Each structure stands twice: as C-alpha cells, then as structure tokens.
Backbone as a ProteinNet text record, in pm:
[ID]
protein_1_A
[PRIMARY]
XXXXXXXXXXXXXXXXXXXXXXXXXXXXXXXXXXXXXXXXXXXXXXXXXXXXXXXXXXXXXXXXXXXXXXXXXXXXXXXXXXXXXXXXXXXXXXXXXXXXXXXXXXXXXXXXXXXXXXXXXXXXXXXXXXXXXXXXXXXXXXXXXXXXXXXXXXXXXXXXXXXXXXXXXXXXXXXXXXXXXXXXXXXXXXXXXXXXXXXXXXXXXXXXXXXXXXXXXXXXXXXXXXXXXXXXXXXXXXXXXXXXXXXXXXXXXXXXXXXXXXXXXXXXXXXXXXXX
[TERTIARY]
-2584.4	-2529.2	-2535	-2678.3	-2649.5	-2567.4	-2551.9	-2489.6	-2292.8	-2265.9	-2131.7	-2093.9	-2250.6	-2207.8	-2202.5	-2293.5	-2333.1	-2156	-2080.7	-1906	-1844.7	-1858.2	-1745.2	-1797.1	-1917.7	-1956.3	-1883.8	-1927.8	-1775.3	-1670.1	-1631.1	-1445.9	-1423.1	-1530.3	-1459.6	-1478.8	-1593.8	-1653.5	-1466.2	-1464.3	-1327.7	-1182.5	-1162.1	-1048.1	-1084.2	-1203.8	-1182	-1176.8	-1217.9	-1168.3	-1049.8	-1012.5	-872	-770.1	-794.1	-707.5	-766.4	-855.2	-909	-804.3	-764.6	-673.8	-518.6	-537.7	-371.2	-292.1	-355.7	-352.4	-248.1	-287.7	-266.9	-103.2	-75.9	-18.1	115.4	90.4	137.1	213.7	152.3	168.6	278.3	282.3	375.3	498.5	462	556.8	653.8	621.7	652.1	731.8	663.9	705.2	792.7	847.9	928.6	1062.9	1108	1208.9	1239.7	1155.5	1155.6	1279.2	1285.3	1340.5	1254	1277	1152.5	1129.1	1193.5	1167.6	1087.8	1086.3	990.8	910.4	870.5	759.9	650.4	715.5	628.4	565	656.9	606.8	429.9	380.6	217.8	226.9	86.3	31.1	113.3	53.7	118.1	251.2	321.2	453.9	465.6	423	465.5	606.3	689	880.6	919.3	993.6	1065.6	1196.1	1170.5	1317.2	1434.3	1479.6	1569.3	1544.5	1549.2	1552.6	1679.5	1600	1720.2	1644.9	1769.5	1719.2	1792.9	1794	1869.7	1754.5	1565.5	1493.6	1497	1492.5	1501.1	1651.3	1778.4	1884.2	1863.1	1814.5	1755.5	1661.9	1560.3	1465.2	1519.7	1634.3	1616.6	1744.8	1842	1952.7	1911.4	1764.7	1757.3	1792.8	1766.3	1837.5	1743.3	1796.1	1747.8	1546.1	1574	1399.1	1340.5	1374.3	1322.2	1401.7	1396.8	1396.3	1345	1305.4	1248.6	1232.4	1366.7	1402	1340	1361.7	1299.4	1142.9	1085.5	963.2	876.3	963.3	910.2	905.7	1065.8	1067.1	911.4	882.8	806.7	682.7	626.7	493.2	508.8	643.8	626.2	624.9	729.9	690.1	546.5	500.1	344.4	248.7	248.8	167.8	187	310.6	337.4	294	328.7	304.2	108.2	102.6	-44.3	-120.8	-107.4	-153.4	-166.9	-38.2	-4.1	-85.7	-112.9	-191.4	-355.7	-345.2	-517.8	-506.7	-436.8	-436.5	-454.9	-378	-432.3	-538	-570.6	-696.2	-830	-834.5	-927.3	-976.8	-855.9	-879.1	-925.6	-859.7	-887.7	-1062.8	-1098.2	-1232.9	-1331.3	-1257.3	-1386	-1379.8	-1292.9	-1282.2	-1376.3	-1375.1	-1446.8	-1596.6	-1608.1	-1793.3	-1822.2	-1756.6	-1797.4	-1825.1	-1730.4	-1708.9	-1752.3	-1691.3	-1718.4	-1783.6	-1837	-2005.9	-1956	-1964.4	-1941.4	-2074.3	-2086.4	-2216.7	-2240.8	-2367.1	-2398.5	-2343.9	-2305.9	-2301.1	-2379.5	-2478.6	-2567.5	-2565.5	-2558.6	-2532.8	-2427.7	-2324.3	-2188.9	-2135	-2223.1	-2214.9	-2271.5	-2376.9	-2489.8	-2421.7	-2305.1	-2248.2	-2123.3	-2055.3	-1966.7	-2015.7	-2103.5	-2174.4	-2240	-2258.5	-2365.6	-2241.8	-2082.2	-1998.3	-1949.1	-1951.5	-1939.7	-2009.1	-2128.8	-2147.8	-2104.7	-2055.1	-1981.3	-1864.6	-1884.5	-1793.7	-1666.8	-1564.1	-1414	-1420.7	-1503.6	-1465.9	-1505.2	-1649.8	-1704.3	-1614	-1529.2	-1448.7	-1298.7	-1272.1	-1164.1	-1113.9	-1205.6	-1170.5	-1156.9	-1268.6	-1257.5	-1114.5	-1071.3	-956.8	-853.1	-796.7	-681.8	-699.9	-826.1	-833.9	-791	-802.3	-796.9	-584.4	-547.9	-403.9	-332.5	-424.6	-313.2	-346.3	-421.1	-412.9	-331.1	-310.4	-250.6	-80.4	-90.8	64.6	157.4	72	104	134.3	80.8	73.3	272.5	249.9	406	462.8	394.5	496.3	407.9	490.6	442.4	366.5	265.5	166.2	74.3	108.8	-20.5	-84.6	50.8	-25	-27.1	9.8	-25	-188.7	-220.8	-271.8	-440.5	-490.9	-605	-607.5	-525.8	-596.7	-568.1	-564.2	-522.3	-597.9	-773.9	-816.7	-960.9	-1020.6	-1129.8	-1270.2	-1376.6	-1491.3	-1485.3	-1442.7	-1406.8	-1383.6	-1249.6	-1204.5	-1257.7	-1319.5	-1383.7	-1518.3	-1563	-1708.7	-1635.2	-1555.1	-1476.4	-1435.2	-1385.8	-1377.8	-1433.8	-1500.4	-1627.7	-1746.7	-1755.8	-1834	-1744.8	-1618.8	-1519.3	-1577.3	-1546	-1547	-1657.2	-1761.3	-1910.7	-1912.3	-1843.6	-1856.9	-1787.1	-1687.8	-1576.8	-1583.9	-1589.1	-1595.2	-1607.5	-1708.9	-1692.7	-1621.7	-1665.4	-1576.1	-1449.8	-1346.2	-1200.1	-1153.6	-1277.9	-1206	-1253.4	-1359.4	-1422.3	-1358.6	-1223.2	-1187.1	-1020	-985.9	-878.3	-843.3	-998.3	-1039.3	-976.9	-1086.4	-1071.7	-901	-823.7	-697.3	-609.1	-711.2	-647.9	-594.7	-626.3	-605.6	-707.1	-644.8	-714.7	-769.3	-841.3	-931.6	-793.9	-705.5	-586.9	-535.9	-476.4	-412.1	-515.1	-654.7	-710.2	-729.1	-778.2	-685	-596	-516.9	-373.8	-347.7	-341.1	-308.1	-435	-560.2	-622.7	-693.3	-764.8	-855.7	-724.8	-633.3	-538.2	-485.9	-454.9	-387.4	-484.8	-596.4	-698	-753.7	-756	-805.3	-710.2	-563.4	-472.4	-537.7	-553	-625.3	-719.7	-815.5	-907.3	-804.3	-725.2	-636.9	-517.2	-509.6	-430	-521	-626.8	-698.7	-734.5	-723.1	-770.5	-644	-519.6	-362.2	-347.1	-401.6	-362.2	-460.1	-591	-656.9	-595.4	-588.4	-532.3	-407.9	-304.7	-192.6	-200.4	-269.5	-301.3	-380.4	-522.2	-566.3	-419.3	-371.2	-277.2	-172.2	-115.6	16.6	-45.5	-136.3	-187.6	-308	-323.7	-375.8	-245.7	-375.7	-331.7	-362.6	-463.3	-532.1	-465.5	-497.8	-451.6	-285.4	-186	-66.6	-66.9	-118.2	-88	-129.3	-217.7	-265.9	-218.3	-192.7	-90.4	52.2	106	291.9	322.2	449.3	441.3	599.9	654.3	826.3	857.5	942.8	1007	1037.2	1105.7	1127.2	1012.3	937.5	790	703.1	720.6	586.7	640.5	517.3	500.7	498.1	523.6	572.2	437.3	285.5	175.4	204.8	190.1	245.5	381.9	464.7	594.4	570.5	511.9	486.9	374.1	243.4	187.5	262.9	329.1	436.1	544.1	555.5	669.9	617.6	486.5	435.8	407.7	360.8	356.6	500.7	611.5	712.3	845.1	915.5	1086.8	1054.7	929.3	926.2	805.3	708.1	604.6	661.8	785.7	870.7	952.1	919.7	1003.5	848	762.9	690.3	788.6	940.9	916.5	1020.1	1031	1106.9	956.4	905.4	774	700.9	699.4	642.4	705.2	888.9	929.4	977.3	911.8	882.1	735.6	676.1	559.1	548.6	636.7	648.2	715.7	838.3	899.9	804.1	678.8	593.9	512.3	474.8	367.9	419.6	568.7	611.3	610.9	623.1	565	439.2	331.2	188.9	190.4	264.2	248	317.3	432.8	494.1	400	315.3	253.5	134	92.2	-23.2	23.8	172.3	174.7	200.8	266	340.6	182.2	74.5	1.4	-121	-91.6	-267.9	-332	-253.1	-340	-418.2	-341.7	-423.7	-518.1	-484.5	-581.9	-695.9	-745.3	-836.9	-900.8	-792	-896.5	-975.2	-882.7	-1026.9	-1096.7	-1099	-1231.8	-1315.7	-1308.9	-1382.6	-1438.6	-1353.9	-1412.5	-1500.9	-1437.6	-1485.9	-1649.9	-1662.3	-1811.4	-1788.2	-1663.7	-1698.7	-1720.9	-1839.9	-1895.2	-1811.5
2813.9	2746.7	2595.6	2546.9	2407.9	2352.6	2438.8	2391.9	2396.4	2435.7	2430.1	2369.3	2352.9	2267.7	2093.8	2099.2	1962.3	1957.4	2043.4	2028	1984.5	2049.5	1987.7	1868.2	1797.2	1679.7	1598.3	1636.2	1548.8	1525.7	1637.9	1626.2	1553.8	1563.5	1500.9	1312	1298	1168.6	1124.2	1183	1159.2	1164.2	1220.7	1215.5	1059.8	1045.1	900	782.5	802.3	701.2	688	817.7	811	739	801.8	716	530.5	490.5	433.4	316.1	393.3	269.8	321.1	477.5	485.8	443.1	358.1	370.7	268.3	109.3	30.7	34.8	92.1	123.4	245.3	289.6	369.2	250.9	168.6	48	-71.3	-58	-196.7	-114.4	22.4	46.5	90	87.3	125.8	-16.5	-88.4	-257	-292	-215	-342.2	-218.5	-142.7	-91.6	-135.1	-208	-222.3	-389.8	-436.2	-536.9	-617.3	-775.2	-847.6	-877.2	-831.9	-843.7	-723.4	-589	-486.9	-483.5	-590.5	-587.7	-679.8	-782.2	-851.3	-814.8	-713	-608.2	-570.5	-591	-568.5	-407.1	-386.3	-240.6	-163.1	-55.6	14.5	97	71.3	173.3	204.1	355.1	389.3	416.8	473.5	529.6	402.7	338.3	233	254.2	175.5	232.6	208.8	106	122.6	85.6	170.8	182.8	84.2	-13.1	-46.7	-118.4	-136.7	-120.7	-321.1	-373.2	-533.2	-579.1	-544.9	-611.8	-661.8	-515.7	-478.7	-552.7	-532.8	-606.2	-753.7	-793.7	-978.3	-999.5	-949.3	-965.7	-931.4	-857.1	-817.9	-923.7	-918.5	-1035.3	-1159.4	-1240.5	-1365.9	-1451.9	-1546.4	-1731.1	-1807.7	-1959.1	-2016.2	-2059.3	-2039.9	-2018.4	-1916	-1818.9	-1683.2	-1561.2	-1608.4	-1546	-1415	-1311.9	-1227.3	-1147.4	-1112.2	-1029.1	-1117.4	-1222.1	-1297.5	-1260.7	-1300.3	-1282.4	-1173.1	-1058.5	-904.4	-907	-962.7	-968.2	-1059.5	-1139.1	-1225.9	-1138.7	-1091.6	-987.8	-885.8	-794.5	-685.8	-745.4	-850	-914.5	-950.7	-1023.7	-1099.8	-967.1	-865.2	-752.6	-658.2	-625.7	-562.1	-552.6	-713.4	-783.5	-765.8	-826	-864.4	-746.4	-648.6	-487.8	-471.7	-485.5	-490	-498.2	-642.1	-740.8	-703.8	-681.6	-589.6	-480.3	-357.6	-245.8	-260.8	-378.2	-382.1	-471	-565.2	-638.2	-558	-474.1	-429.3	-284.4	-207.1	-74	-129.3	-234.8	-219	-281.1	-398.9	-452.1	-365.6	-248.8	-150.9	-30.9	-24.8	99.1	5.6	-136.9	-187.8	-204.2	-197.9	-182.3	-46.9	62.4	190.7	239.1	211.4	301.7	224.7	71.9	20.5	-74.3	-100.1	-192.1	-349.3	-380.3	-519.3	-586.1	-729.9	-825.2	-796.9	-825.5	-868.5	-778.7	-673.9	-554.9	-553.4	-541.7	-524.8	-686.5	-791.3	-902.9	-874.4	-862.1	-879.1	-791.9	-663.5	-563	-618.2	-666.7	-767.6	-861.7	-946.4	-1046.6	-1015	-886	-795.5	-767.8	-683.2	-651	-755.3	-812.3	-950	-1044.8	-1055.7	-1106.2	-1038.2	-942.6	-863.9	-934.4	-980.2	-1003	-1171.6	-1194	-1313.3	-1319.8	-1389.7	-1388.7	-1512.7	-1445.7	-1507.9	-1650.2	-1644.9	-1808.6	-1906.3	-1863.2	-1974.9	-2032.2	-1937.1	-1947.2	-2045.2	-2017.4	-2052	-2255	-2298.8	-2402.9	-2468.2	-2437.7	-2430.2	-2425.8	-2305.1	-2221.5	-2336.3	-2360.8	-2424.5	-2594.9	-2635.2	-2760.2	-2748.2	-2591.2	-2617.2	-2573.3	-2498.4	-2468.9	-2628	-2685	-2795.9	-2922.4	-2918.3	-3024.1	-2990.1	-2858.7	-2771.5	-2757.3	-2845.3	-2886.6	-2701.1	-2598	-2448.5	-2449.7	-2564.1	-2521.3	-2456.6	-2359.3	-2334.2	-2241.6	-2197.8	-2152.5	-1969.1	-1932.3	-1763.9	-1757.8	-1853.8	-1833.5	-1856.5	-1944.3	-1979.5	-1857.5	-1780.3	-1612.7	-1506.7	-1512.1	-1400.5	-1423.8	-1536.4	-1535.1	-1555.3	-1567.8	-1562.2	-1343.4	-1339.6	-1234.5	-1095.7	-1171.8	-1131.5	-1022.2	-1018	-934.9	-945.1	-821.8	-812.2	-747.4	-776.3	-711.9	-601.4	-536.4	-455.3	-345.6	-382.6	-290.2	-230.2	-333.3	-334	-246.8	-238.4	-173.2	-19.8	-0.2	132	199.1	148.1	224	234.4	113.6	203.3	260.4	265.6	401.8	577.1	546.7	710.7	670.9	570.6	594.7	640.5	609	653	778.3	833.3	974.1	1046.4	1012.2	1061.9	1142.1	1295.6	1333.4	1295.9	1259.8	1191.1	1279.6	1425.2	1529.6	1520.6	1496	1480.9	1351	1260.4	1130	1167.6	1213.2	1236.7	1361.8	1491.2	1566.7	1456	1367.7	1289.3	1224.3	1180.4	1107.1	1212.8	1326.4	1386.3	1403.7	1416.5	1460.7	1358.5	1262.9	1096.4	1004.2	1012.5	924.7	783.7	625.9	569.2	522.5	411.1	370.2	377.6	290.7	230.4	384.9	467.5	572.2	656.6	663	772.8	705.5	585.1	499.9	586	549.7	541.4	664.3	751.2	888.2	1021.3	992.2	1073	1019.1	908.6	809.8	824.9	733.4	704.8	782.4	845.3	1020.1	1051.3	1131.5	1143.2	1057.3	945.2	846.7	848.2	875.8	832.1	880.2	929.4	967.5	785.6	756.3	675.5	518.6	553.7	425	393.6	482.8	511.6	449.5	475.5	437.9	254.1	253.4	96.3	10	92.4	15.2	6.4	103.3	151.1	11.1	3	-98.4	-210.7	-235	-419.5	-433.3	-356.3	-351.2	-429.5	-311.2	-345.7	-439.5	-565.3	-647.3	-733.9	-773	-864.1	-895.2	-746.7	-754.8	-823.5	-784.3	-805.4	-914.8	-1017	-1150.5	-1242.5	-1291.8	-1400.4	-1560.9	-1551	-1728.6	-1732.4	-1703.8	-1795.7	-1837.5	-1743.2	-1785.8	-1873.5	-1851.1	-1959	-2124.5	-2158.2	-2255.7	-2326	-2267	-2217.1	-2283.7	-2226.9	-2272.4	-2309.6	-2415.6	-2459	-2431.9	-2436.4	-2393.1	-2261.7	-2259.9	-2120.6	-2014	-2047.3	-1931.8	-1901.3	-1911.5	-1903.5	-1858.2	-1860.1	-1719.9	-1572	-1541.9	-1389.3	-1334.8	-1216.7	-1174.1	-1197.2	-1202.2	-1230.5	-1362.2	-1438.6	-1567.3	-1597.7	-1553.9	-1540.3	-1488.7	-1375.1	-1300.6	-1412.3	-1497.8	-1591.8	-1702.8	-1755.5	-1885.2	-1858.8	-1718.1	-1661.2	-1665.1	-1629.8	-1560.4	-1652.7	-1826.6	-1948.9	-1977.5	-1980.1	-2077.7	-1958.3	-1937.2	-1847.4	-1775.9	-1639.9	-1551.1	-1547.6	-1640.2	-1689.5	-1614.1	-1591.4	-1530.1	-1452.6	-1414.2	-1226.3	-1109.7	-1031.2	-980.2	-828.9	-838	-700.9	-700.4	-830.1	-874.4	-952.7	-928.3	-969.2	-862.4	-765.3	-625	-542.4	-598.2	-509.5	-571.8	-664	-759.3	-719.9	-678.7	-620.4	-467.2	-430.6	-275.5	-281.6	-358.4	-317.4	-409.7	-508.3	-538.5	-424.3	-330.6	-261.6	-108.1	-110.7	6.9	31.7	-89.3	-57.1	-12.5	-85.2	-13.2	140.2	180.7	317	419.4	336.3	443.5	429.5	323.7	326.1	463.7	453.5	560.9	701.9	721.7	855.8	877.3	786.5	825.9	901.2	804.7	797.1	905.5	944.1	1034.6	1126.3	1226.1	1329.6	1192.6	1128.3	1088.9	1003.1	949.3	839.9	946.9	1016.8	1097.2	1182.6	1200.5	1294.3	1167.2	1041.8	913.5	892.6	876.8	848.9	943.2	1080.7	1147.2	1161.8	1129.5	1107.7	986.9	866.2	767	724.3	834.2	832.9	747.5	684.5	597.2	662.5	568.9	704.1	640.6
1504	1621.4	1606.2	1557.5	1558	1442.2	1314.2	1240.4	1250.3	1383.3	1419.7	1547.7	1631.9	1715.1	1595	1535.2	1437.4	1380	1343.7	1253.1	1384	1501.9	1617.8	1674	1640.3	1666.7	1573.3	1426.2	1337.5	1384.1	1424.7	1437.5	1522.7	1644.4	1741	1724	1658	1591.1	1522.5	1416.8	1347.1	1427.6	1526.8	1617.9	1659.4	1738.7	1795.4	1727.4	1591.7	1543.2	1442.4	1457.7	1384.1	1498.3	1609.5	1727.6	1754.5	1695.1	1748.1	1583.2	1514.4	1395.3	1437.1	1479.5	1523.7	1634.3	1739.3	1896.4	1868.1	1761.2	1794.6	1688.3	1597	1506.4	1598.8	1660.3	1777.1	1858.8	1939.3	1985.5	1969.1	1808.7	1736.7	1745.8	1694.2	1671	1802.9	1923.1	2052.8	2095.2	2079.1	2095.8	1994.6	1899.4	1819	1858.9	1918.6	1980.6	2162.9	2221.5	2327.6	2325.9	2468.6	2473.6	2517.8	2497.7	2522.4	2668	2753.6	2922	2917.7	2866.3	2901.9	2811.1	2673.8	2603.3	2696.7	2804.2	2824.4	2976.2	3023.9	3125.6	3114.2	3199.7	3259.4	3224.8	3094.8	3112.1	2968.7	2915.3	2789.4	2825.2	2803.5	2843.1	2659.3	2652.1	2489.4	2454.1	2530.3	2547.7	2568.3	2533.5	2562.5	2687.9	2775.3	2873.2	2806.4	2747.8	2691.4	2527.8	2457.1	2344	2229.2	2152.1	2111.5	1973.8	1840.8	1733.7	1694.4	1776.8	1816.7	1737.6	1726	1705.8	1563.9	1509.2	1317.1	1256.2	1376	1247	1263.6	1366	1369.8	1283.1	1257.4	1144.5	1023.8	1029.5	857.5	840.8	940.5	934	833.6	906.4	849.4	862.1	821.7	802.1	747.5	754.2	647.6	702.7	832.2	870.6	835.1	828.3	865.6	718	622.5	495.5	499.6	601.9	563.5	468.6	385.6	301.7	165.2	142.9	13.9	22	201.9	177	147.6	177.3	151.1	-20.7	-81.2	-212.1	-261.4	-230.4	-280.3	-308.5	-180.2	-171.2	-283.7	-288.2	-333.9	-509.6	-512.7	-650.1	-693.7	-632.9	-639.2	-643.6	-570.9	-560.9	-704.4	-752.5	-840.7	-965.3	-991	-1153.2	-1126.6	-1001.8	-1038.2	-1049.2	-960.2	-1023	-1142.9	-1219.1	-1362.5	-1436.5	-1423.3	-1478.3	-1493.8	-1399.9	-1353.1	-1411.3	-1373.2	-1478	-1607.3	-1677.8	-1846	-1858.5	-1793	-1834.5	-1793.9	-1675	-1666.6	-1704.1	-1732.8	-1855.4	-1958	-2031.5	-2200.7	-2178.7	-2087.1	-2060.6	-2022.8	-1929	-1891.4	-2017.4	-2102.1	-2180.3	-2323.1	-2315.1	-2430.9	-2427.3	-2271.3	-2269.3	-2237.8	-2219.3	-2229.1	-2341.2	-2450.5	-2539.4	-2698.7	-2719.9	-2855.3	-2817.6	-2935.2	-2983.6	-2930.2	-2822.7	-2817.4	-2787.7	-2856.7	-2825.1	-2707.3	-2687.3	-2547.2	-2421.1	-2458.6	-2376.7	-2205.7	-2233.4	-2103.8	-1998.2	-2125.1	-2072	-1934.4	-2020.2	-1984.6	-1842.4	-1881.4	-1755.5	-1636.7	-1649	-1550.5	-1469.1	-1563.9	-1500.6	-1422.6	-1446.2	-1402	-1258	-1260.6	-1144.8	-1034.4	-1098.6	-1013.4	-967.7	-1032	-951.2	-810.6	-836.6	-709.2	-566.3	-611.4	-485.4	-492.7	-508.7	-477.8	-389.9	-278.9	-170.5	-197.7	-185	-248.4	-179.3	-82.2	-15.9	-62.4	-170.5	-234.6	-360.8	-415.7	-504.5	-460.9	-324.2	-311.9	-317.4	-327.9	-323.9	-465	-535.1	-690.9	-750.1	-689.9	-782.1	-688.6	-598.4	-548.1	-572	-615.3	-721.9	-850.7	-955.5	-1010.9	-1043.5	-977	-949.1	-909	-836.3	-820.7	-916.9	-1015.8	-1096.4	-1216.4	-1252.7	-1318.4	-1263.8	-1126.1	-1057.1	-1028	-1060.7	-988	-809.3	-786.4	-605.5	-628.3	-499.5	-459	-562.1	-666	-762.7	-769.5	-841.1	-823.8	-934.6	-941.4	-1101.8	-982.7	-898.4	-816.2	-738.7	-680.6	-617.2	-745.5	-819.6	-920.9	-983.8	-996	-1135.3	-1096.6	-975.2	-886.2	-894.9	-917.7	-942	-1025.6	-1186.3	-1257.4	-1315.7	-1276.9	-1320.1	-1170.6	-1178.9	-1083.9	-1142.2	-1094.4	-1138.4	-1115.9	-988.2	-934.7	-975.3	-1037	-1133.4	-1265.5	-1341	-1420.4	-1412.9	-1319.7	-1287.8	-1204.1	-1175.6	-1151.1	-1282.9	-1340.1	-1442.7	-1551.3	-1587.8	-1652.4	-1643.1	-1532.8	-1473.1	-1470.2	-1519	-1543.1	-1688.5	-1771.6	-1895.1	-1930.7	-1888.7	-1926.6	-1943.2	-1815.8	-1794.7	-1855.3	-1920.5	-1996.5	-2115.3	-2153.5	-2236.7	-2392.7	-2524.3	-2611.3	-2707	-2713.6	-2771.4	-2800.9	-2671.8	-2674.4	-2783.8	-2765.1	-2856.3	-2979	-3039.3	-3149.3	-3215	-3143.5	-3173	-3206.6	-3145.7	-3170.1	-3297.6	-3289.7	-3441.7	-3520.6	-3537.6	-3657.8	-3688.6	-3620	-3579.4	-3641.7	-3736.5	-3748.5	-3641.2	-3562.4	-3479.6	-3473.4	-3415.3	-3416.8	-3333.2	-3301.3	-3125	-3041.8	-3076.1	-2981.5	-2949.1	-3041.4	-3004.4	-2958.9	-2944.6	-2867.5	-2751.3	-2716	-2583.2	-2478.4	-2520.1	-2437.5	-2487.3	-2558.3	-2601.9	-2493.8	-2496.9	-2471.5	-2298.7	-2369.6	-2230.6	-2130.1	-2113.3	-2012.8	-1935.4	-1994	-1924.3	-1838.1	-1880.3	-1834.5	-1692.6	-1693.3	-1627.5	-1492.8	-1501.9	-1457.8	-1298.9	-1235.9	-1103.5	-1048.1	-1182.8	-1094.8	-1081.6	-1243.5	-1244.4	-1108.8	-1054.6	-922.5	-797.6	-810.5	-731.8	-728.9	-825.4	-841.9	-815	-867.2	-844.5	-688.2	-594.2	-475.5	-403	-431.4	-408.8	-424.4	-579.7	-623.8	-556.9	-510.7	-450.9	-303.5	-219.9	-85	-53.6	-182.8	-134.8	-148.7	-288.3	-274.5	-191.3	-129.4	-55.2	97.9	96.7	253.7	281	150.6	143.3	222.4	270.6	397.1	357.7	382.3	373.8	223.5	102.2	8.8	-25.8	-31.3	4.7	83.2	235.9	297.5	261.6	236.4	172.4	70	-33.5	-204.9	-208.2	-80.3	-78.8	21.2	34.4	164.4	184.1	54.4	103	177.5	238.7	270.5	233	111.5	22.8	-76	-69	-202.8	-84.1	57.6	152.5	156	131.1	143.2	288.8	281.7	449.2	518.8	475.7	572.9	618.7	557.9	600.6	661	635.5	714	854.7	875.9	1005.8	1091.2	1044.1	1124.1	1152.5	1067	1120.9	1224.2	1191	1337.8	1432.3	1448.3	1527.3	1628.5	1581.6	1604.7	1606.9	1601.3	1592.9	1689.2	1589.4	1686.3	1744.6	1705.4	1759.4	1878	1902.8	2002.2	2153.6	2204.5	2289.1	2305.6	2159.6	2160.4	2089.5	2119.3	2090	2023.1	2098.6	1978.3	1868.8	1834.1	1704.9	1649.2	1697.5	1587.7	1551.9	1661.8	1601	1489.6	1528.7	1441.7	1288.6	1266.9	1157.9	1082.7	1197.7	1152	1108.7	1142.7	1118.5	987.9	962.6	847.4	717	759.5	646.1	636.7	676.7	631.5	571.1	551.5	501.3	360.8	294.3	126.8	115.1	196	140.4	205.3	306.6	351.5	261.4	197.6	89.5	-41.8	-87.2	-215.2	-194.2	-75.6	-33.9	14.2	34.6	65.8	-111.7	-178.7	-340.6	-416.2	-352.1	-513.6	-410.5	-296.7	-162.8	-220.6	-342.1	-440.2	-505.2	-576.9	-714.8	-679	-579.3	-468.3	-422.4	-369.2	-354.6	-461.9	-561.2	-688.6	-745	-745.5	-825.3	-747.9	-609.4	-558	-563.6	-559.3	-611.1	-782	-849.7	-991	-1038.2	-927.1	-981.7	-917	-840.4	-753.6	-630.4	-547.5	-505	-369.7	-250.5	-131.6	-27.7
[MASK]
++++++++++++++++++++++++++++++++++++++++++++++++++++++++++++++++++++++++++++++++++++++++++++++++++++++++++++++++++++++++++++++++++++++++++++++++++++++++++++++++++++++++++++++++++++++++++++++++++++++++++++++++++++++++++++++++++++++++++++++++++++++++++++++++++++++++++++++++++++

C-alpha cells in the first residue's frame, strides 16, 4: 500500500510540474493568435475570441528593423556550425584521454573537470577584450567561436569511452584496422546515442544564449532571434504582446524539432552516459 500510495505521490508531484513549464508555453502560444485589444484584456482568456494568424505574417513579413527571418537564419547558423565544431573537438579530445597514452593525462583530466566549475561570467569579459582587439566584434567568428569546444563535453564523453568495450577495438585491430579507422568505424557509431546528447545540449545552450550576442553585435542583420525578440520587446512591439508572442513562438520551434528528431537517442545517452 505504501509503496503505491508513495508512485501516485510521484505522478501527481510530476503533473504539477509538468504544468507548472507547460502553463506558460500554453499561454504564448494562446496570445500570439489573439488581437492586441484582447491580449491586453484583464485575466487568462486561453481560446482567443477572435482568432487570427495577422500576428505570424507581420513577424515573418519583416523589414529593414525587424529582419526576423535573417535573425532565425543567424541562430540556426551560429548554433549549427558551433555544435559541429564541438562534436569534433570534443570526441577526438575525450576519445584521446580515454583511450591513447597522452602526457599528463590525469593532469589534463583535473583541469577538464575543475573548469567546470567555472562560472561563464568570470570569463566573459576576458573573451570580448580579447574578440575585440582581434577587431571580431559583429562578425559570426565572434558568436561561433566562444564556443567552439566545452569541458562539458569533454568530461561526457569520456566517461562513455572509459566504459566502452576494449574487445570491439582490439578485435578491429586484429581485423587491420587502424586508431583513426577504429574511431569513426567502431567508437562513433556506437557512441552515437551520447553524441546526440551532447549536440542536443551544445545546440540549445547556443541557440538560446542571450547576453553574449547581445553585447558581441550591434548591427541588425548580425542579431540572433534572442536578441532580436528583447529589442522588440523594448522598441515596435512594447504595444502589441501577441506579435511578440508570436515571434516568440516561431523562435522556439527549431529547438522543439531538434528534440522531438533526436528524444530516443537523447534519452538512451543520458542513460549511457550516467548523467542523474
């Protein structure tokens, strides 16, 4: 008995706070079909009385303020490459202290780990001194390249590699195969679950970084839709709430399609990769 009253105490624990991230997400999206005389109507009305889709072709329309479509391009560009970028710097780095003899090994893991706890703010001023003497401000090296690789990542996956069967590579070998091709031939495949997991991560911090873009670029066409959506939010749209919602709705539909694409492989790595 108590161990099923103790499961419907979960569930119901997990309903309220599943409503408690869906309520508001429920909400935008209720408001960016409404008109702005009944968005600014007193109290939640979820049905819109009159339903109308005027909000989405003004936002996606554009002009020379309000670029939206460049700025979605910009994010999904800036997010993409830099994933990229992270996927190979931090496989071949975590697959080189798992597996082959590098100096200073334990060193190196130490300093991996011990960056972690380093909070990005202490970093941030460093790095946008050193972007603008380097004359990057404004340019797409300046949002790519802050985060070209992560500890993060690095300490995710080689904690799979550790764990990683030595048999399969040592049966590869014999097979003539060499480090590189038991790599990417045997490791990678394999991996592809936690490597999903880490893309799904590096994806959603970058697309949905705020403060440093903003700071970074000051032209129009070089902001990313986070920054695009706060300058609206301050400037044309300050008096329409559901052409800002629905600006907000159509920014958050890439990361919802990257997470329904990748929700198996995203859950088998967090389970492989230990993370709680």
């Amino acid at each position: 008995m108590q161990s099923k009253g103790f499961k419907v105490f979960i569930i119901i624990i997990a309903i309220i706070v599943g409503l408690i991230f869906i309520v508001p997400i429920l909400w935008m999206l209720a408001t960016s079909f409404k008109t702005d005389q009944e968005a600014f109507t007193a109290g939640i009305k979820w049905i819109p009385k009159v339903f109308t889709l005027e909000n989405y072709q003004y936002s996606l329309a554009g002009n020379s303020d309000t670029p939206v479509i460049q700025w979605m391009g910009n994010s999904l560009f800036v997010g993409i490459v830099g994933t990229l970028i992270v996927l190979f710097v931090d496989t071949l780095a975590a697959y080189g202290l798992a597996r082959l003899d590098v100096p200073f090994k334990k060193l190196l893991i130490s300093i991996f780990i011990g960056s972690l706890t380093i909070p990005w703010v202490i970093t941030f001023l460093p790095l946008y001194m050193e972007f603008n003497k380097l004359g990057l401000l404004d340019t797409y090296a300046v949002l790519i390249l802050p985060y070209s690789a992560n500890a993060f990542g690095v300490f995710l996956l080689y904690q799979y590699f550790r764990g990683f069967p030595k048999e399969l590579e040592e049966a590869a070998f014999l097979d003539g195969a060499n480090k590189w091709q038991v790599f990417v031939k045997v490791v990678l495949p394999a991996a592809r679950p936690v490597i999903w997991t880490l893309a799904i991560f590096t994806f959603m911090g970058i697309y949905n970084d705020f403060l440093w873009p903003l700071v970074t670029t000051n032209s129009p066409e070089m902001r990313t839709i986070t920054t695009g959506i706060a300058i609206m939010q301050q400037g044309s749209f300050v008096s329409s709430p559901g052409r800002l919602m629905a600006l907000t709705s159509i920014a958050t539909i890439p990361a919802v399609l990257l997470f329904i694409i990748g929700q198996r492989s995203f859950i088998k790595g967090v389970t492989q990769s230990g993370i709680k």
